[in-house]
Amino acid sequence: MPEKKQKKSAVLLDGNDLTNRPKENELEISIFGPGYGECVLLHIGRNNWIVVDSCVFPGDNYPTPLLYLDKMNINYNAVKAIIATHWHDDHIKGISNIFSACKNAEFICSDALKNQEFLELVETYGNCVIAEDSGVKEFHEILKVMIERSEKDKINYTPKFAVADRHIWKSIFKDNNGDNITTNLYSLSPSDAAILSAKLEIMKCLPVQNEHPRSIPAISPNHASVALWLSFNDINILLGSDLEEKGNPNKGWSVIINSKTRPNGKAILYKVAHHGSINAYHPKIWEKMLTDNPIAILTPFSKGKKLPTIEGIQKICSKTSNAFITGNPFSKKKFKRHHLVEKTLKETTGKIKMITPSYGHVRIRIKSKNKYSIELFGNATTLCNIK
Amino acid sequence: MPAVQSKYDFFHNYEDIQAQNSTYAQRQFLLEEHMEKMPDEIIKSYLNKELEEEKSDKIDYSYSNNTQFIERKKTPVFFIESNPLLERAISLQKWRGIVEEVNKNFFKAKLINLTDKGFDEYAEISNDEITQEDTELIKPGAIFYWSIGYSHSSTGQRRRFSDIRFRRIPIWDEKEINIARKKAKKISSLIGWQ
């Protein structure tokens, strides 16, 4: 492919005022990456917010999107929807706290979880010590809040399920100039085949009588994850979640690309799927669903394997010069601790690495297709500079 | 060290927070371990040490010119009970581990840092580090606790230790599974999960 000379966006580096609220007619996309996991916070106009997944920054126990709202002095009632794209630990850590704190928000999750087996799994493991810090525990807490609400105020106690090509949110506001701000949110996945496979996988995880409980493994490949398409007036963005692609025409990105019922248009911003892994790369996403030289943002994954790989970075950077990442996946930052512990670790295991060595926040505020700002906080950096 | 303005600034002052956390956590753990292993009087005397030092600085010597008395005040003699030393262990670092991958001679695990919360790690651990009775428990999803520190023997010797213990969780029983199944049905009708 001939290399085009692409124009880079102007980037404002760390040091900007994090506390500035977006203007009422601005779309904000804030992506938080704690080094392991991610969260996206969307401002859809007139102080209305949508949280997609949740994460917690190292050394903290409070969900990052709520800390950010606190920083801007925004009431949690401004959050209108909370979306759990899938149930992997790294994407929903702290989401039950968000749901509990944001009483005006409805809860949306993958249709692949809409089955009795998943509830059984949550109910058995949710009370088991083995599920501490896990996605199952988060869902267990969410169910508790829903039951409580169903008995008391009867508000936002039923979940909404996201499935391929479903219109899951609509809002229309008038800004100060009297112009309409219309926001539409669509789920692009999971497909019918992915829902069925996920149910079978969940059944495999159910407890078996007379067997010892074990942590629930992450289901791979992740085809049940919810990819999202947001339209804000004439601006489109694509949030890829952790959706993967294995060349199966009935699952993953292939279904979305070939769908005739998905929303029209091309997105100017792409939250790259599955931390920029090769497993989630599909060239047609870039050709059919995104504008030329779009803004691409991703979060690293550092737990044993590191994502994105150099190959993954090269693929993204061949498509856009406006790619940003919330932290460097190859950071070799080591944890500081007592010298006796270090000495013992060297003798017992040579290989111990921090899961969260590099983390930060990328904030993009869009007024129109050609008028936007990109701000990087913490360890966030330009992707194509990473070697 | 720059002051931390709010929780959200953690990633701005990464190094400082980490240094602060680790020292604080070590101090807390030392204190907790002491509290568990040592008699209350010794802990109290340790905690009140600074207070006593402050008090001793404020002694009014002006009423006497007796130098012998002053010397005795400056160098007090402590009488310590000659009980035999107790064995004790001081943990400097603790993790809760979840086995993720098992290989022939080692396994890979996610380590949840219990000393400095939030700073989790990932490690390859040799099977040689596991006691024989725990070896059969090394399976994906198994939970273990890893503690590193030092122990004092009754003869006063100090030794480093690294202790990995797998958690033995009772097997699922029929009753437990049936209760969860019934509860799941109830929830599904209550909140419209299906």
XYZ file of C-alpha atoms in Angstrom, chain A residues 14 18 32 36 57-62 64 67-68 71 93 109 113-116 118-120 123-125 128-130 132-133 139 143 146-147 150-151 157-159 161 207-215 303-304 333-338 340-341 343-345 347-349 351-357 359-361 377-379, chain B residues 5-12 14-15 17-19 21-22 26 92-93 95-96 98-100 110-113 116-126 129 136-137 139-143 145-146 148-150 158 160-162 167-174 176-177 180-188 190-194:
158
model
C -0.129 16.642 30.402
C -8.192 18.200 34.044
C -8.630 5.538 30.985
C -4.506 -3.722 32.840
C -5.943 3.001 38.849
C -3.091 1.302 40.729
C -2.999 2.150 44.407
C -6.666 3.051 44.453
C -9.931 1.255 45.082
C -12.364 3.795 43.684
C -11.558 5.945 37.862
C -12.842 10.107 40.435
C -12.720 12.040 37.178
C -12.490 16.202 39.878
C -13.399 -3.652 38.057
C -24.656 -5.638 29.199
C -25.195 -13.090 29.547
C -28.993 -13.154 29.302
C -29.450 -16.714 30.454
C -30.223 -18.689 33.579
C -24.998 -17.039 33.921
C -27.161 -16.115 36.911
C -26.452 -19.522 38.460
C -24.941 -16.854 42.488
C -22.655 -19.799 43.227
C -19.313 -18.042 42.751
C -17.268 -17.904 47.206
C -13.899 -16.591 48.364
C -12.423 -17.644 45.046
C -12.765 -11.997 45.037
C -11.582 -9.266 42.627
C -22.020 -8.889 38.643
C -27.623 -7.992 41.047
C -30.963 -4.328 41.265
C -32.890 -6.470 43.760
C -36.789 -3.552 42.630
C -38.055 -3.643 46.209
C -33.507 -2.170 38.312
C -33.863 -4.099 35.067
C -30.949 -4.618 32.718
C -29.179 -6.346 26.754
C -19.825 -25.660 39.526
C -19.744 -29.429 39.497
C -20.779 -31.364 42.574
C -17.867 -32.853 44.582
C -15.262 -30.804 42.702
C -13.084 -28.075 44.183
C -14.000 -24.492 43.250
C -11.529 -22.819 40.908
C -11.281 -19.330 39.475
C -0.180 -9.423 32.242
C 2.313 -12.025 31.160
C 9.135 0.089 35.607
C 9.770 -2.101 38.635
C 7.982 -2.096 41.907
C 9.995 -0.737 44.832
C 9.948 -2.752 48.022
C 12.075 -3.973 50.907
C 15.041 -8.472 51.653
C 11.942 -9.169 49.565
C 16.676 -10.632 47.357
C 14.272 -13.495 48.080
C 12.401 -12.918 44.824
C 16.424 -16.444 44.414
C 12.943 -17.955 44.080
C 11.594 -16.542 40.828
C 10.359 -13.477 36.536
C 7.996 -11.159 38.333
C 6.510 -8.178 36.571
C 4.107 -5.435 37.426
C 0.723 -5.760 35.736
C 0.261 -2.020 35.749
C 3.604 -0.430 34.929
C -1.054 4.102 32.864
C -2.871 7.274 31.940
C -5.811 9.020 30.336
C -2.546 12.786 30.938
C -0.306 10.547 33.028
C 1.747 8.146 30.890
C -3.860 16.949 45.559
C -6.425 14.183 45.249
C -6.749 10.496 44.626
C -6.985 11.186 40.924
C -3.433 12.555 40.902
C -1.958 9.141 41.640
C -0.569 8.707 38.206
C 1.003 12.156 38.215
C 3.711 7.703 40.601
C 7.198 7.375 42.120
C 3.139 7.476 45.910
C 4.808 4.173 45.414
C 7.673 5.026 47.767
C 2.962 3.277 50.031
C 5.678 0.736 50.358
C 5.988 -2.247 55.655
C 7.316 -7.907 54.598
C 5.312 -8.785 51.511
C 0.256 -11.712 47.831
C -2.852 -13.653 46.966
C -4.301 -17.168 41.171
C -2.734 -19.885 39.025
C -3.302 -19.080 35.357
C -1.467 -13.386 38.817
C -0.383 -11.947 42.165
C -2.744 -9.605 43.967
C -0.578 -7.419 46.115
C 0.472 -2.395 48.463
C -3.062 -2.686 47.171
C -3.584 -2.056 43.494
C -0.009 -2.798 42.427
C -0.640 -6.332 41.191
C 1.986 -8.482 39.557
C 2.449 -11.509 37.350
C 5.072 -14.161 38.054
C 6.517 -17.455 36.968
C 7.018 -19.631 40.024
C 9.046 -22.805 40.092
C 8.989 -23.589 45.825
C -1.156 -31.656 43.587
C -3.115 -28.414 44.049
C -3.991 -26.292 38.756
C -5.391 -23.384 36.732
C -7.705 -21.343 38.926
C -6.173 -22.508 42.215
C -5.650 -19.868 44.876
C -1.003 -17.127 49.505
C 2.645 -16.109 49.262
C 8.045 -13.202 52.210
C 9.732 -11.961 55.347
C 12.044 -13.055 58.097
C 17.192 -14.304 61.986
C 14.590 -15.065 55.587
C 11.557 -17.070 54.527
C 9.376 -17.445 51.426
C -5.816 -22.667 49.807
C -7.921 -25.774 50.313
C -11.510 -24.847 49.556
C -14.312 -27.289 50.369
C -15.828 -29.082 47.397
C -19.133 -27.935 45.931
C -21.994 -29.825 47.515
C -25.409 -30.537 46.033
C -25.087 -25.345 47.789
C -25.619 -25.708 44.034
C -27.846 -20.992 44.058
C -30.042 -22.388 41.275
C -33.247 -21.456 43.116
C -31.913 -18.010 43.932
C -30.950 -17.444 40.286
C -34.514 -18.288 39.194
C -35.958 -15.885 41.742
C -33.633 -13.084 40.649
C -34.399 -13.625 36.992
C -37.614 -10.254 39.983
C -35.450 -8.072 37.760
C -36.323 -9.442 34.332
C -32.931 -10.886 33.514
C -34.475 -13.226 30.925
